[in-house]
PDB file of C-alpha atoms and ligand atoms in Angstrom:
ATOM      1  CA  MET X 344       9.247 -10.840  12.467  1.00  0.00           C
ATOM      2  CA  SER X 345       8.834 -13.283  15.314  1.00  0.00           C
ATOM      3  CA  ASP X 346       9.500 -16.953  14.511  1.00  0.00           C
ATOM      4  CA  GLU X 347       6.955 -17.943  17.154  1.00  0.00           C
ATOM      5  CA  CYS X 348       4.164 -15.741  15.835  1.00  0.00           C
ATOM      6  CA  ILE X 349       1.495 -17.416  13.700  1.00  0.00           C
ATOM      7  CA  PHE X 350       0.501 -14.127  12.075  1.00  0.00           C
ATOM      8  CA  CYS X 351       4.115 -13.388  11.082  1.00  0.00           C
ATOM      9  CA  ARG X 352       4.235 -16.858   9.589  1.00  0.00           C
ATOM     10  CA  ILE X 353       1.034 -16.219   7.616  1.00  0.00           C
ATOM     11  CA  ILE X 354       2.541 -12.964   6.298  1.00  0.00           C
ATOM     12  CA  ASN X 355       5.660 -14.900   5.229  1.00  0.00           C
ATOM     13  CA  ARG X 356       3.593 -17.709   3.639  1.00  0.00           C
ATOM     14  CA  GLU X 357       5.033 -20.251   6.070  1.00  0.00           C
ATOM     15  CA  LEU X 358       1.482 -21.003   7.226  1.00  0.00           C
ATOM     16  CA  PRO X 359      -1.655 -20.964   5.058  1.00  0.00           C
ATOM     17  CA  GLY X 360      -3.852 -17.902   5.248  1.00  0.00           C
ATOM     18  CA  ASP X 361      -6.721 -16.643   3.119  1.00  0.00           C
ATOM     19  CA  ILE X 362      -5.097 -13.296   2.360  1.00  0.00           C
ATOM     20  CA  VAL X 363      -7.543 -10.770   0.911  1.00  0.00           C
ATOM     21  CA  TYR X 364      -5.363  -7.651   0.891  1.00  0.00           C
ATOM     22  CA  GLU X 365      -1.734  -6.656   1.296  1.00  0.00           C
ATOM     23  CA  ASP X 366       0.481  -3.644   0.805  1.00  0.00           C
ATOM     24  CA  ASP X 367       3.878  -2.579   2.072  1.00  0.00           C
ATOM     25  CA  ARG X 368       2.629  -2.028   5.646  1.00  0.00           C
ATOM     26  CA  VAL X 369      -0.491  -4.114   6.159  1.00  0.00           C
ATOM     27  CA  VAL X 370      -1.887  -7.584   5.460  1.00  0.00           C
ATOM     28  CA  ALA X 371      -5.514  -8.716   5.825  1.00  0.00           C
ATOM     29  CA  PHE X 372      -6.867 -12.259   5.821  1.00  0.00           C
ATOM     30  CA  ARG X 373     -10.012 -14.137   6.777  1.00  0.00           C
ATOM     31  CA  ASP X 374     -10.376 -15.210  10.388  1.00  0.00           C
ATOM     32  CA  ILE X 375     -10.142 -18.988  10.661  1.00  0.00           C
ATOM     33  CA  ASN X 376     -13.066 -19.047  13.129  1.00  0.00           C
ATOM     34  CA  PRO X 377     -15.468 -16.404  11.790  1.00  0.00           C
ATOM     35  CA  GLN X 378     -17.874 -14.742  14.218  1.00  0.00           C
ATOM     36  CA  ALA X 379     -19.847 -12.999  11.464  1.00  0.00           C
ATOM     37  CA  PRO X 380     -20.465 -13.547   7.730  1.00  0.00           C
ATOM     38  CA  VAL X 381     -17.547 -11.195   7.065  1.00  0.00           C
ATOM     39  CA  HIS X 382     -14.721 -11.577   9.566  1.00  0.00           C
ATOM     40  CA  LEU X 383     -11.324 -10.305   8.510  1.00  0.00           C
ATOM     41  CA  LEU X 384      -8.155  -9.616  10.465  1.00  0.00           C
ATOM     42  CA  ILE X 385      -6.096  -6.572   9.512  1.00  0.00           C
ATOM     43  CA  ILE X 386      -2.541  -6.610  10.784  1.00  0.00           C
ATOM     44  CA  PRO X 387       0.690  -4.645  10.380  1.00  0.00           C
ATOM     45  CA  ARG X 388       3.535  -6.501   8.654  1.00  0.00           C
ATOM     46  CA  ARG X 389       5.821  -5.431  11.489  1.00  0.00           C
ATOM     47  CA  HIS X 390       5.491  -7.545  14.595  1.00  0.00           C
ATOM     48  CA  ILE X 391       3.900  -5.353  17.264  1.00  0.00           C
ATOM     49  CA  PRO X 392       2.501  -7.523  20.095  1.00  0.00           C
ATOM     50  CA  THR X 393      -0.431  -5.389  21.255  1.00  0.00           C
ATOM     51  CA  LEU X 394      -2.065  -1.997  20.802  1.00  0.00           C
ATOM     52  CA  ALA X 395      -0.420  -1.039  24.096  1.00  0.00           C
ATOM     53  CA  ASP X 396       2.975  -1.440  22.400  1.00  0.00           C
ATOM     54  CA  VAL X 397       2.537   1.172  19.679  1.00  0.00           C
ATOM     55  CA  SER X 398       4.509   4.402  19.822  1.00  0.00           C
ATOM     56  CA  ASP X 399       4.039   7.885  18.382  1.00  0.00           C
ATOM     57  CA  ASP X 400       5.899   6.637  15.299  1.00  0.00           C
ATOM     58  CA  ASP X 401       3.004   4.261  14.623  1.00  0.00           C
ATOM     59  CA  THR X 402       0.318   6.947  14.379  1.00  0.00           C
ATOM     60  CA  GLU X 403       0.300   6.889  10.582  1.00  0.00           C
ATOM     61  CA  LEU X 404       0.307   3.091  10.529  1.00  0.00           C
ATOM     62  CA  LEU X 405      -2.764   2.975  12.769  1.00  0.00           C
ATOM     63  CA  GLY X 406      -4.570   5.442  10.532  1.00  0.00           C
ATOM     64  CA  HIS X 407      -3.614   3.390   7.511  1.00  0.00           C
ATOM     65  CA  ILE X 408      -5.031   0.238   9.088  1.00  0.00           C
ATOM     66  CA  LEU X 409      -8.385   1.978   9.560  1.00  0.00           C
ATOM     67  CA  GLN X 410      -8.301   3.250   5.985  1.00  0.00           C
ATOM     68  CA  VAL X 411      -7.631  -0.306   4.776  1.00  0.00           C
ATOM     69  CA  ALA X 412     -10.536  -1.513   6.914  1.00  0.00           C
ATOM     70  CA  ASN X 413     -12.828   0.922   5.169  1.00  0.00           C
ATOM     71  CA  VAL X 414     -11.571  -0.157   1.734  1.00  0.00           C
ATOM     72  CA  LEU X 415     -12.142  -3.799   2.665  1.00  0.00           C
ATOM     73  CA  ALA X 416     -15.612  -2.991   3.994  1.00  0.00           C
ATOM     74  CA  GLY X 417     -16.396  -1.722   0.502  1.00  0.00           C
ATOM     75  CA  LYS X 418     -14.812  -4.730  -1.182  1.00  0.00           C
ATOM     76  CA  PHE X 419     -16.782  -7.139   1.026  1.00  0.00           C
ATOM     77  CA  ASP X 420     -20.003  -5.175   0.609  1.00  0.00           C
ATOM     78  CA  VAL X 421     -20.578  -4.185   4.224  1.00  0.00           C
ATOM     79  CA  LYS X 422     -19.786  -0.505   3.925  1.00  0.00           C
ATOM     80  CA  LYS X 423     -23.418   0.592   3.586  1.00  0.00           C
ATOM     81  CA  SER X 424     -24.895  -1.976   5.965  1.00  0.00           C
ATOM     82  CA  GLY X 425     -22.256  -1.249   8.596  1.00  0.00           C
ATOM     83  CA  TYR X 426     -19.439  -3.064  10.281  1.00  0.00           C
ATOM     84  CA  ARG X 427     -17.473  -3.238  13.500  1.00  0.00           C
ATOM     85  CA  ILE X 428     -13.743  -2.895  14.122  1.00  0.00           C
ATOM     86  CA  VAL X 429     -12.494  -4.666  17.260  1.00  0.00           C
ATOM     87  CA  ASN X 430      -9.115  -4.738  18.900  1.00  0.00           C
ATOM     88  CA  ASN X 431      -8.599  -7.023  21.871  1.00  0.00           C
ATOM     89  CA  CYS X 432      -5.627  -5.701  23.833  1.00  0.00           C
ATOM     90  CA  GLY X 433      -3.777  -7.900  26.284  1.00  0.00           C
ATOM     91  CA  ALA X 434      -4.952 -10.730  28.489  1.00  0.00           C
ATOM     92  CA  ASP X 435      -7.903  -8.969  30.104  1.00  0.00           C
ATOM     93  CA  GLY X 436      -8.931  -7.615  26.700  1.00  0.00           C
ATOM     94  CA  GLY X 437      -9.272 -11.187  25.469  1.00  0.00           C
ATOM     95  CA  GLN X 438      -6.288 -11.101  23.119  1.00  0.00           C
ATOM     96  CA  VAL X 439      -5.179 -14.590  22.123  1.00  0.00           C
ATOM     97  CA  VAL X 440      -2.714 -13.919  19.291  1.00  0.00           C
ATOM     98  CA  PHE X 441      -0.038 -11.436  20.316  1.00  0.00           C
ATOM     99  CA  HIS X 442       0.511  -9.759  16.984  1.00  0.00           C
ATOM    100  CA  LEU X 443      -1.504  -6.531  16.777  1.00  0.00           C
ATOM    101  CA  HIS X 444      -4.680  -7.109  14.763  1.00  0.00           C
ATOM    102  CA  PHE X 445      -8.007  -5.470  14.148  1.00  0.00           C
ATOM    103  CA  HIS X 446     -11.095  -7.573  13.534  1.00  0.00           C
ATOM    104  CA  LEU X 447     -13.464  -6.362  10.823  1.00  0.00           C
ATOM    105  CA  LEU X 448     -16.902  -7.901  11.413  1.00  0.00           C
ATOM    106  CA  GLY X 449     -20.049  -7.424   9.373  1.00  0.00           C
ATOM    107  CA  GLY X 450     -22.597  -8.919   7.038  1.00  0.00           C
ATOM    108  CA  ALA X 451     -25.333  -9.299   9.675  1.00  0.00           C
ATOM    109  CA  PRO X 452     -26.638  -7.292  12.624  1.00  0.00           C
ATOM    110  CA  LEU X 453     -24.148  -7.670  15.453  1.00  0.00           C
ATOM    111  CA  GLY X 454     -24.959  -7.735  19.147  1.00  0.00           C
ATOM    112  CA  ARG X 455     -24.488  -4.604  21.200  1.00  0.00           C
ATOM    113  CA  PHE X 456     -21.020  -5.839  22.179  1.00  0.00           C
ATOM    114  CA  ALA X 457     -18.911  -8.452  20.421  1.00  0.00           C
TER     115      ALA X 457
HETATM  116  P1  LIG C 734      -7.837 -12.203  19.473  1.00  0.00           P
HETATM  117  O1  LIG C 734      -8.678 -12.843  20.524  1.00  0.00           O
HETATM  118  O2  LIG C 734      -8.246 -10.774  19.215  1.00  0.00           O
HETATM  119  O3  LIG C 734      -6.354 -12.363  19.715  1.00  0.00           O
HETATM  120  O4  LIG C 734      -8.221 -12.957  18.139  1.00  0.00           O
HETATM  121  C1  LIG C 734      -7.366 -13.820  17.460  1.00  0.00           C
HETATM  122  C2  LIG C 734      -8.115 -14.293  16.251  1.00  0.00           C
HETATM  123  O5  LIG C 734      -7.217 -14.956  15.411  1.00  0.00           O
HETATM  124  C3  LIG C 734      -9.259 -15.257  16.541  1.00  0.00           C
HETATM  125  O6  LIG C 734     -10.483 -14.697  16.051  1.00  0.00           O
HETATM  126  C4  LIG C 734      -8.861 -16.522  15.801  1.00  0.00           C
HETATM  127  O7  LIG C 734      -9.969 -17.188  15.233  1.00  0.00           O
HETATM  128  C5  LIG C 734      -7.901 -15.980  14.753  1.00  0.00           C
HETATM  129  N1  LIG C 734      -6.918 -16.932  14.268  1.00  0.00           N
HETATM  130  C6  LIG C 734      -6.115 -17.729  15.012  1.00  0.00           C
HETATM  131  N2  LIG C 734      -5.315 -18.449  14.213  1.00  0.00           N
HETATM  132  C7  LIG C 734      -5.614 -18.095  12.939  1.00  0.00           C
HETATM  133  C8  LIG C 734      -5.143 -18.498  11.655  1.00  0.00           C
HETATM  134  N3  LIG C 734      -4.163 -19.418  11.518  1.00  0.00           N
HETATM  135  N4  LIG C 734      -5.688 -17.922  10.561  1.00  0.00           N
HETATM  136  C9  LIG C 734      -6.669 -17.009  10.689  1.00  0.00           C
HETATM  137  N5  LIG C 734      -7.160 -16.577  11.864  1.00  0.00           N
HETATM  138  C10 LIG C 734      -6.646 -17.133  12.970  1.00  0.00           C
END
């Protein structure tokens, strides 16, 4: 938990968030500025700043996040039509919020690159 981190504060209900899924390791909520009809953010409960900060111990967590993404794709009815998972890593990757998160985008044809 980082007191400065807006995603940690959403997890802890200190800030509002439209949470659509949670379990003991992962939380998912709607992006506040959606770039597609379905735009969710899937994040670990544990504060990990970027994908570059994960260790071998996080291998199962990363797999779990992708499994949750697939479950949510079904729940939000984009599993058959298709969807995109995006991780922006670090400054040059375009990351703005430094709590590891994966975007799930779908519900319309997406451009070749997000
Ligand atoms: P990134 O550029 O990968 O770091 O993306 C951060 C994402 O977080 C952006 O798509 C923002 O719209 C989203 N975001 C920022 N603040 C909030 C918030 N309070 N609730 C939901 N999504 C947010």
